mmCIF file of C-alpha atoms and ligand atoms in Angstrom:
data_model
loop_
_atom_site.group_PDB
_atom_site.id
_atom_site.type_symbol
_atom_site.label_atom_id
_atom_site.label_comp_id
_atom_site.label_asym_id
_atom_site.label_seq_id
_atom_site.Cartn_x
_atom_site.Cartn_y
_atom_site.Cartn_z
ATOM 1 C CA MET R 243 -13.535 -11.724 -23.864
ATOM 2 C CA ASP R 244 -11.228 -10.517 -26.699
ATOM 3 C CA SER R 245 -7.564 -11.177 -26.311
ATOM 4 C CA LEU R 246 -5.768 -8.079 -25.044
ATOM 5 C CA VAL R 247 -2.234 -9.174 -25.642
ATOM 6 C CA ASP R 248 0.132 -8.426 -28.526
ATOM 7 C CA THR R 249 -2.153 -6.356 -30.701
ATOM 8 C CA PRO R 250 -0.705 -6.782 -34.256
ATOM 9 C CA THR R 251 1.620 -4.018 -35.346
ATOM 10 C CA PRO R 252 -0.089 -1.799 -37.987
ATOM 11 C CA ARG R 253 2.032 -1.269 -41.148
ATOM 12 C CA ILE R 254 1.762 2.120 -42.837
ATOM 13 C CA ALA R 255 3.520 2.830 -46.193
ATOM 14 C CA GLY R 256 6.792 1.167 -45.470
ATOM 15 C CA THR R 257 7.090 2.245 -41.826
ATOM 16 C CA THR R 258 6.559 0.091 -38.774
ATOM 17 C CA ALA R 259 4.586 1.680 -35.960
ATOM 18 C CA PRO R 260 5.585 0.689 -32.429
ATOM 19 C CA ALA R 261 3.787 -2.423 -31.263
ATOM 20 C CA LEU R 262 0.797 -1.703 -29.088
ATOM 21 C CA VAL R 263 0.807 -3.328 -25.704
ATOM 22 C CA VAL R 264 -1.851 -3.534 -23.027
ATOM 23 C CA ARG R 265 -1.313 -1.222 -20.106
ATOM 24 C CA SER R 266 -3.039 -1.118 -16.698
ATOM 25 C CA ILE R 267 -4.342 2.434 -16.435
ATOM 26 C CA LEU R 268 -4.885 3.841 -12.948
ATOM 27 C CA ALA R 269 -8.430 4.971 -13.589
ATOM 28 C CA GLY R 270 -9.686 5.712 -10.037
ATOM 29 C CA ILE R 271 -8.450 6.041 -6.462
ATOM 30 C CA GLY R 272 -10.427 5.902 -3.192
ATOM 31 C CA GLY R 273 -9.942 5.524 0.507
ATOM 32 C CA TYR R 274 -11.757 4.926 3.777
ATOM 33 C CA LEU R 275 -10.623 5.895 7.246
ATOM 34 C CA PRO R 276 -12.407 4.833 10.468
ATOM 35 C CA GLU R 277 -14.357 7.566 12.202
ATOM 36 C CA ARG R 278 -12.449 7.355 15.466
ATOM 37 C CA VAL R 279 -9.190 9.243 15.689
ATOM 38 C CA VAL R 280 -6.751 8.399 18.509
ATOM 39 C CA THR R 281 -4.065 10.947 19.231
ATOM 40 C CA ASN R 282 -0.635 10.237 20.718
ATOM 41 C CA ALA R 283 -1.769 12.006 23.892
ATOM 42 C CA GLU R 284 -4.660 9.545 24.255
ATOM 43 C CA LEU R 285 -2.273 6.612 23.850
ATOM 44 C CA ALA R 286 -0.012 8.118 26.474
ATOM 45 C CA GLU R 287 -2.890 7.629 28.938
ATOM 46 C CA ARG R 288 -2.804 3.855 28.296
ATOM 47 C CA VAL R 289 0.900 3.029 27.866
ATOM 48 C CA ASP R 290 4.185 4.555 29.026
ATOM 49 C CA THR R 291 4.844 6.802 26.061
ATOM 50 C CA SER R 292 4.579 10.451 25.050
ATOM 51 C CA ASP R 293 3.557 12.544 22.065
ATOM 52 C CA ALA R 294 7.128 13.911 21.905
ATOM 53 C CA TRP R 295 8.719 10.399 21.717
ATOM 54 C CA ILE R 296 6.308 9.126 19.049
ATOM 55 C CA VAL R 297 6.605 12.251 16.874
ATOM 56 C CA GLU R 298 10.384 12.393 17.156
ATOM 57 C CA ARG R 299 10.973 8.663 16.387
ATOM 58 C CA THR R 300 8.191 8.089 13.815
ATOM 59 C CA GLY R 301 6.508 11.347 12.722
ATOM 60 C CA ILE R 302 3.144 9.862 13.757
ATOM 61 C CA ARG R 303 0.692 12.284 15.461
ATOM 62 C CA GLN R 304 -2.561 10.336 15.294
ATOM 63 C CA ARG R 305 -4.128 7.193 13.838
ATOM 64 C CA HIS R 306 -7.682 6.068 12.961
ATOM 65 C CA ILE R 307 -8.979 3.066 14.882
ATOM 66 C CA ALA R 308 -11.837 0.924 13.583
ATOM 67 C CA GLY R 309 -15.083 0.610 15.479
ATOM 68 C CA LEU R 310 -16.801 -2.781 15.660
ATOM 69 C CA HIS R 311 -18.817 -2.134 12.459
ATOM 70 C CA GLU R 312 -15.695 -1.071 10.601
ATOM 71 C CA THR R 313 -14.540 -4.532 9.616
ATOM 72 C CA CYS R 314 -11.813 -5.202 7.080
ATOM 73 C CA ALA R 315 -14.420 -6.086 4.440
ATOM 74 C CA PHE R 316 -16.548 -3.016 5.229
ATOM 75 C CA MET R 317 -13.620 -0.632 4.895
ATOM 76 C CA ALA R 318 -12.368 -2.411 1.766
ATOM 77 C CA ALA R 319 -15.793 -2.081 0.160
ATOM 78 C CA MET R 320 -16.033 1.613 1.098
ATOM 79 C CA ALA R 321 -12.646 2.316 -0.484
ATOM 80 C CA ALA R 322 -13.484 0.251 -3.553
ATOM 81 C CA ARG R 323 -16.766 2.116 -4.050
ATOM 82 C CA ALA R 324 -14.871 5.427 -3.880
ATOM 83 C CA ALA R 325 -12.276 4.226 -6.415
ATOM 84 C CA LEU R 326 -14.997 3.093 -8.849
ATOM 85 C CA ALA R 327 -16.848 6.413 -8.461
ATOM 86 C CA ASP R 328 -13.577 8.291 -9.074
ATOM 87 C CA ALA R 329 -13.050 6.277 -12.260
ATOM 88 C CA GLY R 330 -16.635 6.787 -13.402
ATOM 89 C CA ALA R 331 -16.874 2.971 -13.488
ATOM 90 C CA GLU R 332 -19.669 0.596 -12.562
ATOM 91 C CA PRO R 333 -19.487 -2.672 -10.589
ATOM 92 C CA SER R 334 -20.120 -4.420 -13.886
ATOM 93 C CA ASP R 335 -16.728 -3.072 -15.123
ATOM 94 C CA VAL R 336 -14.924 -5.131 -12.427
ATOM 95 C CA ASP R 337 -13.575 -8.490 -13.586
ATOM 96 C CA ALA R 338 -11.381 -9.177 -10.589
ATOM 97 C CA ILE R 339 -10.854 -8.004 -6.988
ATOM 98 C CA ILE R 340 -7.598 -8.401 -5.085
ATOM 99 C CA VAL R 341 -7.488 -7.421 -1.449
ATOM 100 C CA ALA R 342 -4.058 -7.150 0.164
ATOM 101 C CA THR R 343 -4.541 -7.696 3.880
ATOM 102 C CA ALA R 344 -2.923 -9.330 6.887
ATOM 103 C CA THR R 345 -6.030 -8.784 8.995
ATOM 104 C CA PRO R 346 -9.026 -10.347 7.259
ATOM 105 C CA ASP R 347 -12.213 -10.707 9.264
ATOM 106 C CA GLN R 348 -12.332 -14.455 8.627
ATOM 107 C CA ALA R 349 -9.967 -17.193 7.407
ATOM 108 C CA PHE R 350 -12.469 -17.629 4.538
ATOM 109 C CA PRO R 351 -14.291 -16.589 2.506
ATOM 110 C CA SER R 352 -11.834 -13.978 1.378
ATOM 111 C CA THR R 353 -12.295 -10.281 2.001
ATOM 112 C CA ALA R 354 -12.336 -9.911 -1.788
ATOM 113 C CA VAL R 355 -15.494 -11.954 -2.243
ATOM 114 C CA ARG R 356 -17.172 -10.099 0.619
ATOM 115 C CA VAL R 357 -16.388 -6.886 -1.297
ATOM 116 C CA GLN R 358 -17.667 -8.465 -4.506
ATOM 117 C CA ALA R 359 -21.010 -9.291 -2.819
ATOM 118 C CA GLU R 360 -21.280 -5.843 -1.257
ATOM 119 C CA LEU R 361 -20.673 -4.055 -4.550
ATOM 120 C CA GLY R 362 -22.557 -6.493 -6.737
ATOM 121 C CA CYS R 363 -19.639 -7.276 -9.045
ATOM 122 C CA LYS R 364 -19.027 -10.487 -10.964
ATOM 123 C CA GLY R 365 -15.727 -12.093 -11.982
ATOM 124 C CA PHE R 366 -13.342 -13.478 -9.378
ATOM 125 C CA GLY R 367 -11.500 -12.310 -6.302
ATOM 126 C CA PHE R 368 -8.929 -13.325 -3.686
ATOM 127 C CA ASP R 369 -6.889 -12.010 -0.774
ATOM 128 C CA LEU R 370 -3.136 -11.636 -0.869
ATOM 129 C CA SER R 371 -0.804 -11.683 2.131
ATOM 130 C CA ALA R 372 2.467 -9.762 1.901
ATOM 131 C CA ALA R 373 2.167 -7.623 5.049
ATOM 132 C CA CYS R 374 3.116 -3.956 4.458
ATOM 133 C CA SER R 375 4.203 -4.725 0.864
ATOM 134 C CA GLY R 376 0.771 -6.181 0.126
ATOM 135 C CA PHE R 377 -0.454 -3.329 -2.085
ATOM 136 C CA ILE R 378 2.642 -3.418 -4.303
ATOM 137 C CA TYR R 379 2.305 -7.202 -4.635
ATOM 138 C CA ALA R 380 -1.429 -6.888 -5.455
ATOM 139 C CA LEU R 381 -0.788 -4.146 -7.988
ATOM 140 C CA SER R 382 1.782 -6.384 -9.664
ATOM 141 C CA VAL R 383 -0.623 -9.345 -9.830
ATOM 142 C CA ALA R 384 -3.423 -7.118 -11.110
ATOM 143 C CA ASP R 385 -1.132 -5.686 -13.772
ATOM 144 C CA SER R 386 -0.239 -9.233 -14.885
ATOM 145 C CA LEU R 387 -3.937 -10.172 -15.109
ATOM 146 C CA ILE R 388 -4.617 -7.166 -17.318
ATOM 147 C CA ARG R 389 -1.569 -7.618 -19.509
ATOM 148 C CA SER R 390 -2.372 -11.330 -20.004
ATOM 149 C CA GLY R 391 -5.921 -10.597 -21.043
ATOM 150 C CA ALA R 392 -7.452 -12.408 -18.044
ATOM 151 C CA ALA R 393 -9.196 -9.214 -16.873
ATOM 152 C CA ARG R 394 -9.940 -5.721 -18.153
ATOM 153 C CA GLY R 395 -10.964 -4.073 -14.890
ATOM 154 C CA VAL R 396 -9.355 -4.927 -11.557
ATOM 155 C CA LEU R 397 -9.998 -3.462 -8.115
ATOM 156 C CA VAL R 398 -6.803 -3.479 -6.094
ATOM 157 C CA ILE R 399 -7.466 -2.879 -2.425
ATOM 158 C CA GLY R 400 -5.310 -2.639 0.678
ATOM 159 C CA ALA R 401 -7.361 -3.005 3.879
ATOM 160 C CA GLU R 402 -6.200 -3.476 7.435
ATOM 161 C CA VAL R 403 -7.482 -3.608 10.974
ATOM 162 C CA TYR R 404 -4.180 -3.825 12.847
ATOM 163 C CA SER R 405 -5.813 -2.534 16.003
ATOM 164 C CA ARG R 406 -7.164 -6.092 16.448
ATOM 165 C CA ILE R 407 -3.687 -7.686 16.360
ATOM 166 C CA LEU R 408 -1.809 -5.194 18.501
ATOM 167 C CA ASP R 409 -0.728 -5.799 22.041
ATOM 168 C CA TRP R 410 -2.056 -2.548 23.528
ATOM 169 C CA THR R 411 0.311 -2.920 26.486
ATOM 170 C CA ASP R 412 3.415 -3.066 24.216
ATOM 171 C CA ARG R 413 4.521 0.526 23.662
ATOM 172 C CA THR R 414 7.134 -0.552 21.105
ATOM 173 C CA THR R 415 4.424 -1.614 18.618
ATOM 174 C CA CYS R 416 1.005 -0.266 19.564
ATOM 175 C CA VAL R 417 1.918 3.376 18.892
ATOM 176 C CA LEU R 418 2.948 2.642 15.302
ATOM 177 C CA PHE R 419 -0.174 1.323 13.535
ATOM 178 C CA GLY R 420 -3.581 2.469 12.439
ATOM 179 C CA ASP R 421 -6.614 1.108 10.531
ATOM 180 C CA GLY R 422 -8.041 1.935 7.124
ATOM 181 C CA ALA R 423 -8.446 0.911 3.482
ATOM 182 C CA GLY R 424 -7.412 2.289 0.128
ATOM 183 C CA ALA R 425 -8.228 1.150 -3.389
ATOM 184 C CA VAL R 426 -7.395 1.770 -6.980
ATOM 185 C CA PHE R 427 -9.333 0.668 -10.062
ATOM 186 C CA LEU R 428 -7.101 -0.473 -12.926
ATOM 187 C CA ARG R 429 -8.511 -0.493 -16.423
ATOM 188 C CA ALA R 430 -6.990 -2.063 -19.524
ATOM 189 C CA GLY R 431 -5.740 0.487 -22.043
ATOM 190 C CA GLU R 432 -3.359 0.401 -24.962
ATOM 191 C CA GLY R 433 0.026 2.012 -25.366
ATOM 192 C CA SER R 434 3.157 1.678 -27.408
ATOM 193 C CA GLY R 435 5.143 0.271 -24.509
ATOM 194 C CA ALA R 436 7.366 3.320 -24.034
ATOM 195 C CA ALA R 437 7.913 4.818 -20.561
ATOM 196 C CA SER R 438 6.054 7.903 -21.696
ATOM 197 C CA ASP R 439 2.816 5.928 -21.869
ATOM 198 C CA ARG R 440 0.202 5.971 -19.144
ATOM 199 C CA GLY R 441 -0.378 3.117 -16.735
ATOM 200 C CA VAL R 442 1.704 0.665 -14.698
ATOM 201 C CA LEU R 443 5.172 0.774 -16.278
ATOM 202 C CA SER R 444 6.749 -1.902 -14.114
ATOM 203 C CA THR R 445 6.581 -3.618 -10.742
ATOM 204 C CA HIS R 446 9.449 -5.262 -8.834
ATOM 205 C CA LEU R 447 8.824 -7.757 -6.018
ATOM 206 C CA HIS R 448 11.201 -9.287 -3.480
ATOM 207 C CA ALA R 449 11.010 -11.561 -0.444
ATOM 208 C CA GLN R 450 13.566 -12.923 2.013
ATOM 209 C CA GLY R 451 11.984 -15.512 4.217
ATOM 210 C CA THR R 452 15.105 -15.990 6.320
ATOM 211 C CA MET R 453 14.252 -12.614 7.848
ATOM 212 C CA GLY R 454 10.758 -13.716 8.809
ATOM 213 C CA ASP R 455 11.368 -13.442 12.540
ATOM 214 C CA MET R 456 12.171 -9.750 12.364
ATOM 215 C CA LEU R 457 8.491 -8.777 12.148
ATOM 216 C CA TYR R 458 5.638 -11.237 12.553
ATOM 217 C CA VAL R 459 2.345 -12.071 14.270
ATOM 218 C CA ASP R 460 2.681 -14.832 16.893
ATOM 219 C CA GLY R 461 -0.663 -16.399 16.231
ATOM 220 C CA ALA R 462 -3.016 -17.570 13.519
ATOM 221 C CA VAL R 463 -6.128 -19.617 12.892
ATOM 222 C CA GLY R 464 -4.457 -22.672 14.419
ATOM 223 C CA ARG R 465 -3.632 -20.839 17.687
ATOM 224 C CA HIS R 466 -6.613 -21.005 20.049
ATOM 225 C CA ASP R 467 -4.793 -19.772 23.124
ATOM 226 C CA ARG R 468 -4.717 -16.209 21.764
ATOM 227 C CA PRO R 469 -5.264 -14.504 18.431
ATOM 228 C CA GLY R 470 -1.730 -13.277 17.992
ATOM 229 C CA HIS R 471 0.022 -9.962 18.291
ATOM 230 C CA VAL R 472 2.508 -8.032 16.207
ATOM 231 C CA ILE R 473 6.068 -8.737 17.358
ATOM 232 C CA MET R 474 8.836 -6.591 15.874
ATOM 233 C CA ASN R 475 12.538 -5.946 16.126
ATOM 234 C CA GLY R 476 12.104 -2.325 15.173
ATOM 235 C CA ARG R 477 15.816 -1.497 14.945
ATOM 236 C CA GLU R 478 16.550 -4.409 12.600
ATOM 237 C CA VAL R 479 13.563 -3.586 10.371
ATOM 238 C CA PHE R 480 14.690 0.039 10.278
ATOM 239 C CA ARG R 481 18.257 -0.953 9.441
ATOM 240 C CA HIS R 482 17.173 -2.947 6.374
ATOM 241 C CA ALA R 483 14.395 -0.652 5.241
ATOM 242 C CA VAL R 484 16.254 2.286 3.714
ATOM 243 C CA THR R 485 18.803 0.076 1.957
ATOM 244 C CA LEU R 486 16.360 -2.418 0.451
ATOM 245 C CA LEU R 487 13.844 0.249 -0.504
ATOM 246 C CA SER R 488 16.523 2.406 -2.175
ATOM 247 C CA GLU R 489 17.661 -0.701 -4.125
ATOM 248 C CA THR R 490 14.189 -1.499 -5.429
ATOM 249 C CA VAL R 491 13.575 2.104 -6.342
ATOM 250 C CA ALA R 492 16.813 2.141 -8.322
ATOM 251 C CA GLU R 493 15.860 -1.064 -10.160
ATOM 252 C CA ALA R 494 12.450 0.407 -11.094
ATOM 253 C CA LEU R 495 14.121 3.470 -12.619
ATOM 254 C CA ALA R 496 16.794 1.403 -14.420
ATOM 255 C CA ALA R 497 14.212 -0.982 -15.856
ATOM 256 C CA ASN R 498 12.458 1.953 -17.519
ATOM 257 C CA GLY R 499 15.490 3.951 -18.555
ATOM 258 C CA LEU R 500 14.497 6.742 -16.179
ATOM 259 C CA THR R 501 16.357 8.788 -13.607
ATOM 260 C CA GLN R 502 15.383 10.383 -10.286
ATOM 261 C CA ALA R 503 14.754 13.646 -12.106
ATOM 262 C CA ASP R 504 11.858 12.017 -14.026
ATOM 263 C CA ILE R 505 9.891 11.225 -10.844
ATOM 264 C CA ASP R 506 7.059 13.579 -10.072
ATOM 265 C CA TRP R 507 5.878 11.852 -6.871
ATOM 266 C CA LEU R 508 7.276 9.344 -4.435
ATOM 267 C CA VAL R 509 4.390 7.601 -2.669
ATOM 268 C CA PRO R 510 6.126 5.377 -0.119
ATOM 269 C CA HIS R 511 4.704 2.928 2.370
ATOM 270 C CA GLN R 512 3.918 4.999 5.423
ATOM 271 C CA ALA R 513 5.712 3.317 8.312
ATOM 272 C CA ASN R 514 8.008 5.915 9.681
ATOM 273 C CA LEU R 515 8.934 9.441 8.646
ATOM 274 C CA ARG R 516 12.628 8.719 9.139
ATOM 275 C CA ILE R 517 12.493 5.808 6.650
ATOM 276 C CA ILE R 518 10.516 7.925 4.188
ATOM 277 C CA ASP R 519 12.963 10.802 4.494
ATOM 278 C CA GLY R 520 15.918 8.442 4.150
ATOM 279 C CA VAL R 521 14.689 7.039 0.835
ATOM 280 C CA GLY R 522 13.646 10.512 -0.391
ATOM 281 C CA ARG R 523 17.149 11.844 0.400
ATOM 282 C CA LYS R 524 18.847 8.924 -1.374
ATOM 283 C CA LEU R 525 16.688 9.691 -4.414
ATOM 284 C CA GLY R 526 17.518 13.396 -4.162
ATOM 285 C CA LEU R 527 13.834 14.248 -4.164
ATOM 286 C CA PRO R 528 12.701 17.517 -2.536
ATOM 287 C CA PRO R 529 10.277 16.822 0.371
ATOM 288 C CA GLU R 530 7.391 18.540 -1.458
ATOM 289 C CA ARG R 531 7.457 15.702 -4.070
ATOM 290 C CA VAL R 532 7.104 12.986 -1.390
ATOM 291 C CA VAL R 533 3.584 12.163 -0.274
ATOM 292 C CA VAL R 534 3.441 11.826 3.521
ATOM 293 C CA THR R 535 0.378 10.669 5.456
ATOM 294 C CA VAL R 536 2.071 8.756 8.308
ATOM 295 C CA ASP R 537 1.501 11.764 10.581
ATOM 296 C CA ARG R 538 -2.302 11.429 10.146
ATOM 297 C CA HIS R 539 -2.788 7.701 9.431
ATOM 298 C CA ALA R 540 0.216 6.017 11.183
ATOM 299 C CA ASN R 541 1.227 2.699 9.579
ATOM 300 C CA THR R 542 -1.806 1.068 7.985
ATOM 301 C CA SER R 543 0.297 -1.691 6.425
ATOM 302 C CA ALA R 544 -1.127 -2.787 3.060
ATOM 303 C CA ALA R 545 -3.573 0.127 3.104
ATOM 304 C CA SER R 546 -0.948 2.816 3.489
ATOM 305 C CA ILE R 547 0.066 3.415 -0.126
ATOM 306 C CA PRO R 548 -3.482 3.487 -1.589
ATOM 307 C CA LEU R 549 -4.561 5.729 1.332
ATOM 308 C CA ALA R 550 -1.630 8.056 0.577
ATOM 309 C CA LEU R 551 -2.584 8.003 -3.122
ATOM 310 C CA ALA R 552 -6.189 8.845 -2.164
ATOM 311 C CA ALA R 553 -5.115 11.733 0.109
ATOM 312 C CA ALA R 554 -2.849 13.280 -2.568
ATOM 313 C CA HIS R 555 -5.515 12.805 -5.220
ATOM 314 C CA GLU R 556 -8.174 14.449 -3.025
ATOM 315 C CA GLU R 557 -5.816 17.368 -2.411
ATOM 316 C CA GLY R 558 -5.530 17.802 -6.185
ATOM 317 C CA ARG R 559 -1.799 17.183 -6.181
ATOM 318 C CA PHE R 560 -1.714 14.701 -9.073
ATOM 319 C CA ALA R 561 -1.888 15.626 -12.781
ATOM 320 C CA PRO R 562 -2.281 13.338 -15.830
ATOM 321 C CA GLY R 563 1.041 12.260 -17.287
ATOM 322 C CA GLN R 564 2.915 12.507 -13.984
ATOM 323 C CA LEU R 565 5.229 9.710 -12.919
ATOM 324 C CA VAL R 566 4.485 8.116 -9.524
ATOM 325 C CA LEU R 567 6.970 5.839 -7.809
ATOM 326 C CA MET R 568 5.691 3.624 -4.996
ATOM 327 C CA GLU R 569 7.775 1.461 -2.667
ATOM 328 C CA ALA R 570 7.096 -0.678 0.421
ATOM 329 C CA LEU R 571 8.793 -3.057 2.807
ATOM 330 C CA GLY R 572 7.183 -5.226 5.443
ATOM 331 C CA GLY R 573 7.021 -8.538 7.304
ATOM 332 C CA GLY R 574 8.500 -11.480 5.451
ATOM 333 C CA LEU R 575 10.625 -9.615 4.782
ATOM 334 C CA THR R 576 8.862 -8.570 1.650
ATOM 335 C CA TRP R 577 9.545 -5.479 -0.378
ATOM 336 C CA GLY R 578 9.009 -4.007 -3.780
ATOM 337 C CA SER R 579 8.302 -0.990 -5.982
ATOM 338 C CA ALA R 580 5.927 0.087 -8.710
ATOM 339 C CA LEU R 581 6.226 2.787 -11.294
ATOM 340 C CA VAL R 582 2.999 4.275 -12.666
ATOM 341 C CA ARG R 583 2.355 7.048 -15.202
ATOM 342 C CA LEU R 584 -0.940 8.770 -14.271
HETATM 343 N N1 ACO V 236 7.420 5.456 23.920
HETATM 344 C C1 ACO V 236 8.476 5.781 24.671
HETATM 345 N N2 ACO V 236 9.598 5.081 24.680
HETATM 346 C C2 ACO V 236 9.664 4.001 23.864
HETATM 347 C C3 ACO V 236 8.593 3.624 23.040
HETATM 348 C C4 ACO V 236 7.424 4.381 23.097
HETATM 349 N N3 ACO V 236 6.352 4.118 22.364
HETATM 350 N N4 ACO V 236 8.976 2.537 22.375
HETATM 351 C C5 ACO V 236 10.218 2.218 22.736
HETATM 352 N N5 ACO V 236 10.641 3.122 23.626
HETATM 353 C C6 ACO V 236 11.899 3.156 24.310
HETATM 354 C C7 ACO V 236 12.613 1.842 24.332
HETATM 355 O O1 ACO V 236 12.190 1.025 25.386
HETATM 356 C C8 ACO V 236 14.082 2.251 24.500
HETATM 357 O O2 ACO V 236 14.298 2.557 25.819
HETATM 358 P P1 ACO V 236 15.689 2.134 26.548
HETATM 359 O O3 ACO V 236 16.718 2.908 25.770
HETATM 360 O O4 ACO V 236 15.477 2.601 27.915
HETATM 361 O O5 ACO V 236 15.778 0.670 26.362
HETATM 362 C C9 ACO V 236 14.142 3.586 23.718
HETATM 363 O O6 ACO V 236 12.776 4.038 23.568
HETATM 364 C C10 ACO V 236 14.737 3.423 22.343
HETATM 365 O O7 ACO V 236 14.162 2.316 21.714
HETATM 366 P P2 ACO V 236 14.561 1.889 20.258
HETATM 367 O O8 ACO V 236 13.753 0.648 19.905
HETATM 368 O O9 ACO V 236 16.029 1.829 20.136
HETATM 369 O O10 ACO V 236 13.988 3.133 19.452
HETATM 370 P P3 ACO V 236 14.227 3.465 17.948
HETATM 371 O O11 ACO V 236 14.850 4.786 17.831
HETATM 372 O O12 ACO V 236 14.805 2.324 17.193
HETATM 373 O O13 ACO V 236 12.712 3.653 17.447
HETATM 374 C C11 ACO V 236 11.060 2.467 16.201
HETATM 375 C C12 ACO V 236 11.810 2.582 17.519
HETATM 376 C C13 ACO V 236 10.258 3.738 16.031
HETATM 377 C C14 ACO V 236 10.127 1.271 16.290
HETATM 378 C C15 ACO V 236 12.082 2.303 15.095
HETATM 379 O O14 ACO V 236 12.972 1.251 15.342
HETATM 380 C C16 ACO V 236 11.380 2.064 13.768
HETATM 381 O O15 ACO V 236 10.711 2.889 13.254
HETATM 382 N N6 ACO V 236 11.624 0.890 13.171
HETATM 383 C C17 ACO V 236 10.971 0.572 11.942
HETATM 384 C C18 ACO V 236 9.928 -0.358 12.242
HETATM 385 C C19 ACO V 236 8.612 -0.124 11.545
HETATM 386 O O16 ACO V 236 8.304 0.944 11.059
HETATM 387 N N7 ACO V 236 7.876 -1.175 11.465
HETATM 388 C C20 ACO V 236 6.613 -1.126 10.888
HETATM 389 C C21 ACO V 236 6.332 -2.308 10.099
HETATM 390 S S1 ACO V 236 7.574 -2.587 8.927
HETATM 391 C C22 ACO V 236 7.390 -1.383 7.937
HETATM 392 O O17 ACO V 236 6.286 -0.968 7.750
HETATM 393 C C23 ACO V 236 8.590 -0.839 7.318
#
């Protein structure tokens, strides 16, 4: 494969053109949602909750819950196929697959290689674990692979089956999550390196392991007594979310010499409408420029941002050249942001 980095600067009659750099172009977006929709009212038949409480505290009205055939790998492959079709790309254009997930079907092989087999791609693939920030982390790694010349086409997928790690008797967590998968296909392209160029402009990743007990799953492969359930101190997570997310959004803008006014779309992790509104308000963005799917999808963890991208794309809301800011925070704590020019 040709090197993609540091294309030599062309010299024209005494002038120096800006150096061309490799950019990760967001070439295609796709999503998959399980067939079964579970409303708040249905949940209220199983646990002591109500539609009114859930809507008021979270903005969630329904979630999709995976059937037995809708495994993490199945949904990831469906979303990936849709992203490739959207990009007009073939499986042979894929050099690498990264699946962000906290709910793989198996410890190994990775969900990514299951997707590779299903789609008939070559190259390499691996799963990445960063909870609800997983998609931002995966996008960042994929962008590095493309910029370094290690890959020209990367499928970045967020896929989750949280319904299998929820304690369905715990009303403080089970009402918050849903299942699904979203994917983007990144393709190497060249630009001058200015913020006006298309593609991933920058990504910013953070982690604070000392806050690991705020949101975690109390089981894993080594735990045979039970598979593990989501345990969360919701108030503490909420308290940190708006502050840390606003900080990482500010650093993304500063790194690119941009201001809030330059942002066309905020596509936040879809955990809770109050967190989304809080960050939007701090940014001074009107609600119509914030993509919200938490009402329909609930919190699908690593899948939530690509699913929100897919929904907005399907609705024809995006236009080439627009600036999209993404941010997420989740277990770890992990958090981060990504700025992408469509
Ligand atoms: N239905 C009815 N009542 C409930 C429910 C429910 N589903 N869940 C909790 N309650 C009750 C509580 O028991 C409590 O009752 P009490 O006052 O008698 O003790 C009361 O409601 C208030 O509980 P709080 O936990 O204080 O409610 P809060 O307003 O903080 O909302 C929530 C809880 C929605 C979880 C909120 O803290 C939150 O959104 N936190 C962010 C967490 C999050 O989104 N995590 C997702 C993963 S991380 C991420 O993606 C960012």
